[in-house]
Amino acid sequence: MQLQEQLLTRNFPANPSILKDENRETQLFANLNLDLIKDESWRGKCVRLQQLMTAKESAICVPNLEARRRITFFANSLFMKMPTAPQVRRMMSFSVLTPYFKEEVLFSKEDLHVKNEDGISILFYLRKTYIDEWKNFLERIKFVPKDEESLESRMDEISLWASYRGQTLTRTVRGMMYYRRALEIQYIHDKTDIAKLDRQRTTSSYQEGGSNIVDMAMAITDIKFTYVVSCQVYGKQKASKDPREKNQYLNILNLMIMYPSLRIAYIDEIEAPNRDGMIEKTYYSVLVKGVGEKYNEEIYRIKLPGKPTHIGEGKPENQNHALIFTRGEAIQVIDVNQDNYLEEAFKMRNLLEEFESKKYGNRKPTILGLREHLFTGSVSSLSRFMSNQENSFFTIGQRVLANPLKVRFHYGHPDIFDRIFHITRGGISKASKTINLSHDIFSGFNSTMREGNITHHEYMQVGKGRDVRMNEISSFEAKVANGNGEQTLSRDVYRLGQRFDFYRMLSFYFTTVGFYFSSMVIILTVYVFLYGRLYLVLSGLEMSILLDPRILENINSLENAMALESVFQLGLLLLLPILMEIGLEKGFRKALGEFVIMQLQLAPIFFTFQLGTKTHYYGRTILHGCAQYRPTGRGFVVCHAKFADNYRMYSRSHFVKGFELLILLVVYIAYGSSYDSSNLYLFVTFTIWFLVGSWLFAPFIFNPSCFEWHKTVDDWTDWRNWMGNRGGIGMSVEQSWEAWWIGEQDHLRKTSIRGLLFEIILSLRFLIYQYGIVYHLNIAHGSKSILVYAFSWLVMLTVLVVLKILSIGRQKFGTDMQCMFHIIKGLLFLGFLFVMVVLFVVYHLTISDVFASILGFVPTGWWILLIGQACSPLVKKTMLWDSIMELGRAYDNIMGLILFLPIGFLSWFPFISEFQTRFLFNQAFSRGLQISSILRGQKDIGEFDRPVSFP
């Protein structure tokens, strides 16, 4: 009963003064108003609530898991320490600000029915994913669909239902408008005896001094709450003739009409003649509201000195220009992919009291941090990994950062700012081009440096959607890594480090840029270790060390130590924060089960792969800068990504590095196995082999339907067409390999001389292979002369000359004189055979020498390619640029073929695809979702044949 009493009285006390007894210390549940429990109808509701939260029902018997989760969190939050809620009249006024660019506003009829390449429509996917909610929706609208065509008559309602389950602006606006609804209810409660509310069914019965209490509640709410959506392209959408842009404008207009208190801020461009008669553009910040049923009315118009997005980054400038239209003493920043709940909105009064009633240390808070709940973590294993990772970061991680470390900043949304404090100290977003790519955390830096105080509170949460496909997750990680690279180079981090004491400075370092720097150091350590072992094994020093009798005595003890270390190097410790958070909230038995399931779903492979993403983009930003905002997209979870798409995205960040480490391991085992008979090699390199496998094949392991034969055939055809398309000018990266290859070098064209020098120096490591291996060839006969190395370069230059001849022959004879081109290729092939025969017969070349030469010359060719790219302005002035491009094409062809061979082989076995589907969507299978039909794009034919009965 304590839970029931606390639920009814903690946040909604009938007499608030009862809870403000400051003269004596009381227990948590003392002085509670129990009069409400005496009402029979309310007593029945409390009993039902207790059963929902305490009965141990199976997942199948629970009517709706999401409803149970929300009720449970709300009830538990009432036990947490929070300020007492004031009356609505006395509460702090606040605003909500949402930046919007071109995200989806509302799923239209066409959007819901259009099918992707797998034959899956949005409506079909949502019906299969939210089966129980779809049935509840049909019951609410009292509609029995007989077939697909019958749904067309209710598409307006279905469109809203679908939009409320996607990451759309409509969902966000509905969620934030719960604040208004909650304040209206709370105001009525302040003025009315709550025990009588259940008996009074009509709003006309609420009278206060002759005036309608509902009208008064709406008026007070308008004073206390403002919601502004900063849609910078609203004016362009209104004037656009593009049907899709026009629909977006109409959908936003309909939102303003649906919610009369919603305001839209946008940037208006007007072309007018100046004093000299020249036409120039003038920019205005404009605020509008909905009027009637079809129109919007302008409220304010403020002239700007120029176009904001020309000065800073788009998203923060979108927030900054609309900040003047917000009202109140506090402001909450909400992104488009967020949601809110009515029961959580009831606690907003309590939360805002944190600004006035509490001090954390010597200062009052200036930013109130909130926890987030990811509503996208319920279907696939990837979304489960991200959900668990984000939940641990937004709960136990933020909790520790805020107290005791005192180094919490602004990590995205939905933090609440002290509006008066921040608008007088630079605003809520720093927006300088490139350097403030992660504008969110810079506002936290700004608040801390100006003697602000940032806290974290877990008794209130806001919903959030995350990217759930592999490519979308990697784009998000790349964006964050780029932002952290720019933070490392910024003045703000330097200034904070100068002002913090020693311990707070260390905490600040390891919880911001230090995490990414440490990740980069880990990968660099792997490179240094393997190249050091390569030098030892090729120079012969390792053999002399391991054959030393004094070393042989200690190898067994070293093996035992390395065996234990290799187990913990599997990435298990990275899951420790996740286990702790699940253990604290749901129990450690549940945490242990979650840990086992994540291992079975190959979570270590996923997190190891993302480690490579962080390292690549963070290191590139440190060396060359040029960080850029990366849109991640919010598509289907089960959508299949083509092989060419995966190769374009991960070629330079993972595949190239994975092949480099693979060659290092192969060379090490090839030249060290003759004298190393212990298990030391296995223990030393086991985790590196795991790293290589993760970097090369994780995008395909977590790609739905990757091992279905017809998908494999389509991917191969698409890959070959992309590689064979030789048109680069005017083509997108999805159409032509040349366009993609040139685009991958943008960071080199924009970098500094120092960045180019670093790139050239780092590429010199690829010459170690050739220099060391050629002296171990049998054809060298043990000679240590420099002529052996010179002869190897002669062979390399001959190969490049042959490639140049082929390139010139293709350009001159490939189209008009194909016969001549085939003759040239035939002559080159005969010459190659003649040289190989001479080497085998006269100079005693062996098969092992051929494979060893490949291991030595392939890295050298990649070094030539890197040097050509770094010095592209000089190389383009010569005749060698086409040869460099053809060399790059050859390497990408070879790497793509090696990656595709295992995929094609596994696609022959149907059970591989079934197994992949099972571990990718295990949680969905446990909920009874028809993932197989979603993947195949098949409709449940019997769905509309079953009669639906409504009570």
PDB file of N, CA, C and O in Angstrom, residues 555-573 679-680 682-684 686-687:
ATOM      1  N   ILE A 555      59.555 -19.683 -20.392  1.00  0.00           N
ATOM      2  CA  ILE A 555      58.482 -19.595 -21.379  1.00  0.00           C
ATOM      3  C   ILE A 555      57.176 -20.146 -20.826  1.00  0.00           C
ATOM      4  O   ILE A 555      56.100 -19.597 -21.058  1.00  0.00           O
ATOM      5  N   ASN A 556      57.242 -21.250 -20.055  1.00  0.00           N
ATOM      6  CA  ASN A 556      56.004 -21.842 -19.535  1.00  0.00           C
ATOM      7  C   ASN A 556      55.261 -20.887 -18.613  1.00  0.00           C
ATOM      8  O   ASN A 556      54.035 -20.749 -18.698  1.00  0.00           O
ATOM      9  N   SER A 557      55.972 -20.228 -17.727  1.00  0.00           N
ATOM     10  CA  SER A 557      55.317 -19.272 -16.836  1.00  0.00           C
ATOM     11  C   SER A 557      54.756 -18.083 -17.620  1.00  0.00           C
ATOM     12  O   SER A 557      53.683 -17.555 -17.301  1.00  0.00           O
ATOM     13  N   LEU A 558      55.464 -17.663 -18.660  1.00  0.00           N
ATOM     14  CA  LEU A 558      54.972 -16.568 -19.494  1.00  0.00           C
ATOM     15  C   LEU A 558      53.702 -16.979 -20.241  1.00  0.00           C
ATOM     16  O   LEU A 558      52.776 -16.182 -20.385  1.00  0.00           O
ATOM     17  N   GLU A 559      53.642 -18.253 -20.693  1.00  0.00           N
ATOM     18  CA  GLU A 559      52.442 -18.732 -21.369  1.00  0.00           C
ATOM     19  C   GLU A 559      51.231 -18.690 -20.443  1.00  0.00           C
ATOM     20  O   GLU A 559      50.140 -18.306 -20.852  1.00  0.00           O
ATOM     21  N   ASN A 560      51.407 -19.085 -19.190  1.00  0.00           N
ATOM     22  CA  ASN A 560      50.287 -19.069 -18.247  1.00  0.00           C
ATOM     23  C   ASN A 560      49.770 -17.657 -18.023  1.00  0.00           C
ATOM     24  O   ASN A 560      48.559 -17.416 -17.971  1.00  0.00           O
ATOM     25  N   ALA A 561      50.682 -16.697 -17.897  1.00  0.00           N
ATOM     26  CA  ALA A 561      50.266 -15.305 -17.693  1.00  0.00           C
ATOM     27  C   ALA A 561      49.556 -14.760 -18.923  1.00  0.00           C
ATOM     28  O   ALA A 561      48.532 -14.064 -18.818  1.00  0.00           O
ATOM     29  N   MET A 562      50.078 -15.078 -20.109  1.00  0.00           N
ATOM     30  CA  MET A 562      49.465 -14.581 -21.333  1.00  0.00           C
ATOM     31  C   MET A 562      48.117 -15.228 -21.585  1.00  0.00           C
ATOM     32  O   MET A 562      47.211 -14.606 -22.158  1.00  0.00           O
ATOM     33  N   ALA A 563      47.921 -16.487 -21.164  1.00  0.00           N
ATOM     34  CA  ALA A 563      46.635 -17.154 -21.351  1.00  0.00           C
ATOM     35  C   ALA A 563      45.534 -16.440 -20.584  1.00  0.00           C
ATOM     36  O   ALA A 563      44.436 -16.212 -21.093  1.00  0.00           O
ATOM     37  N   LEU A 564      45.808 -16.062 -19.334  1.00  0.00           N
ATOM     38  CA  LEU A 564      44.823 -15.350 -18.534  1.00  0.00           C
ATOM     39  C   LEU A 564      44.546 -13.960 -19.113  1.00  0.00           C
ATOM     40  O   LEU A 564      43.392 -13.509 -19.169  1.00  0.00           O
ATOM     41  N   GLU A 565      45.582 -13.275 -19.575  1.00  0.00           N
ATOM     42  CA  GLU A 565      45.406 -11.936 -20.130  1.00  0.00           C
ATOM     43  C   GLU A 565      44.602 -11.968 -21.410  1.00  0.00           C
ATOM     44  O   GLU A 565      43.766 -11.088 -21.656  1.00  0.00           O
ATOM     45  N   SER A 566      44.807 -13.003 -22.239  1.00  0.00           N
ATOM     46  CA  SER A 566      44.110 -13.068 -23.517  1.00  0.00           C
ATOM     47  C   SER A 566      42.608 -13.228 -23.332  1.00  0.00           C
ATOM     48  O   SER A 566      41.819 -12.787 -24.172  1.00  0.00           O
ATOM     49  N   VAL A 567      42.180 -13.847 -22.224  1.00  0.00           N
ATOM     50  CA  VAL A 567      40.751 -13.994 -21.959  1.00  0.00           C
ATOM     51  C   VAL A 567      40.117 -12.632 -21.698  1.00  0.00           C
ATOM     52  O   VAL A 567      39.055 -12.291 -22.231  1.00  0.00           O
ATOM     53  N   PHE A 568      40.791 -11.805 -20.879  1.00  0.00           N
ATOM     54  CA  PHE A 568      40.228 -10.491 -20.544  1.00  0.00           C
ATOM     55  C   PHE A 568      40.397  -9.481 -21.676  1.00  0.00           C
ATOM     56  O   PHE A 568      39.790  -8.421 -21.648  1.00  0.00           O
ATOM     57  N   GLN A 569      41.208  -9.805 -22.667  1.00  0.00           N
ATOM     58  CA  GLN A 569      41.367  -8.897 -23.793  1.00  0.00           C
ATOM     59  C   GLN A 569      40.274  -9.047 -24.831  1.00  0.00           C
ATOM     60  O   GLN A 569      40.269  -8.358 -25.838  1.00  0.00           O
ATOM     61  N   LEU A 570      39.314  -9.926 -24.600  1.00  0.00           N
ATOM     62  CA  LEU A 570      38.244 -10.137 -25.558  1.00  0.00           C
ATOM     63  C   LEU A 570      37.208  -9.021 -25.542  1.00  0.00           C
ATOM     64  O   LEU A 570      36.193  -9.118 -26.201  1.00  0.00           O
ATOM     65  N   GLY A 571      37.430  -8.004 -24.770  1.00  0.00           N
ATOM     66  CA  GLY A 571      36.478  -6.911 -24.694  1.00  0.00           C
ATOM     67  C   GLY A 571      35.443  -7.093 -23.606  1.00  0.00           C
ATOM     68  O   GLY A 571      34.443  -6.362 -23.564  1.00  0.00           O
ATOM     69  N   LEU A 572      35.661  -8.081 -22.706  1.00  0.00           N
ATOM     70  CA  LEU A 572      34.679  -8.328 -21.661  1.00  0.00           C
ATOM     71  C   LEU A 572      34.600  -7.164 -20.686  1.00  0.00           C
ATOM     72  O   LEU A 572      33.525  -6.853 -20.165  1.00  0.00           O
ATOM     73  N   LEU A 573      35.733  -6.512 -20.427  1.00  0.00           N
ATOM     74  CA  LEU A 573      35.723  -5.417 -19.463  1.00  0.00           C
ATOM     75  C   LEU A 573      34.961  -4.205 -19.993  1.00  0.00           C
ATOM     76  O   LEU A 573      34.492  -3.377 -19.214  1.00  0.00           O
ATOM     77  N   ASN A 679      53.363 -22.354 -27.272  1.00  0.00           N
ATOM     78  CA  ASN A 679      52.055 -21.737 -27.503  1.00  0.00           C
ATOM     79  C   ASN A 679      52.083 -20.232 -27.297  1.00  0.00           C
ATOM     80  O   ASN A 679      51.032 -19.602 -27.243  1.00  0.00           O
ATOM     81  N   LEU A 680      53.288 -19.679 -27.157  1.00  0.00           N
ATOM     82  CA  LEU A 680      53.393 -18.255 -26.876  1.00  0.00           C
ATOM     83  C   LEU A 680      52.812 -17.416 -28.003  1.00  0.00           C
ATOM     84  O   LEU A 680      52.159 -16.406 -27.759  1.00  0.00           O
ATOM     85  N   LEU A 682      50.346 -18.132 -29.972  1.00  0.00           N
ATOM     86  CA  LEU A 682      48.886 -18.140 -29.918  1.00  0.00           C
ATOM     87  C   LEU A 682      48.372 -17.164 -28.875  1.00  0.00           C
ATOM     88  O   LEU A 682      47.444 -16.392 -29.135  1.00  0.00           O
ATOM     89  N   PHE A 683      48.970 -17.155 -27.688  1.00  0.00           N
ATOM     90  CA  PHE A 683      48.510 -16.268 -26.632  1.00  0.00           C
ATOM     91  C   PHE A 683      48.801 -14.801 -26.948  1.00  0.00           C
ATOM     92  O   PHE A 683      48.044 -13.911 -26.578  1.00  0.00           O
ATOM     93  N   VAL A 684      49.916 -14.558 -27.622  1.00  0.00           N
ATOM     94  CA  VAL A 684      50.302 -13.180 -27.923  1.00  0.00           C
ATOM     95  C   VAL A 684      49.408 -12.572 -28.997  1.00  0.00           C
ATOM     96  O   VAL A 684      49.022 -11.400 -28.927  1.00  0.00           O
ATOM     97  N   PHE A 686      46.367 -13.945 -30.260  1.00  0.00           N
ATOM     98  CA  PHE A 686      44.975 -14.395 -30.362  1.00  0.00           C
ATOM     99  C   PHE A 686      44.015 -13.206 -30.468  1.00  0.00           C
ATOM    100  O   PHE A 686      43.131 -13.174 -31.323  1.00  0.00           O
ATOM    101  N   THR A 687      44.166 -12.228 -29.591  1.00  0.00           N
ATOM    102  CA  THR A 687      43.261 -11.083 -29.614  1.00  0.00           C
ATOM    103  C   THR A 687      43.450 -10.238 -30.876  1.00  0.00           C
ATOM    104  O   THR A 687      42.508  -9.585 -31.323  1.00  0.00           O
TER     105      THR A 687
END
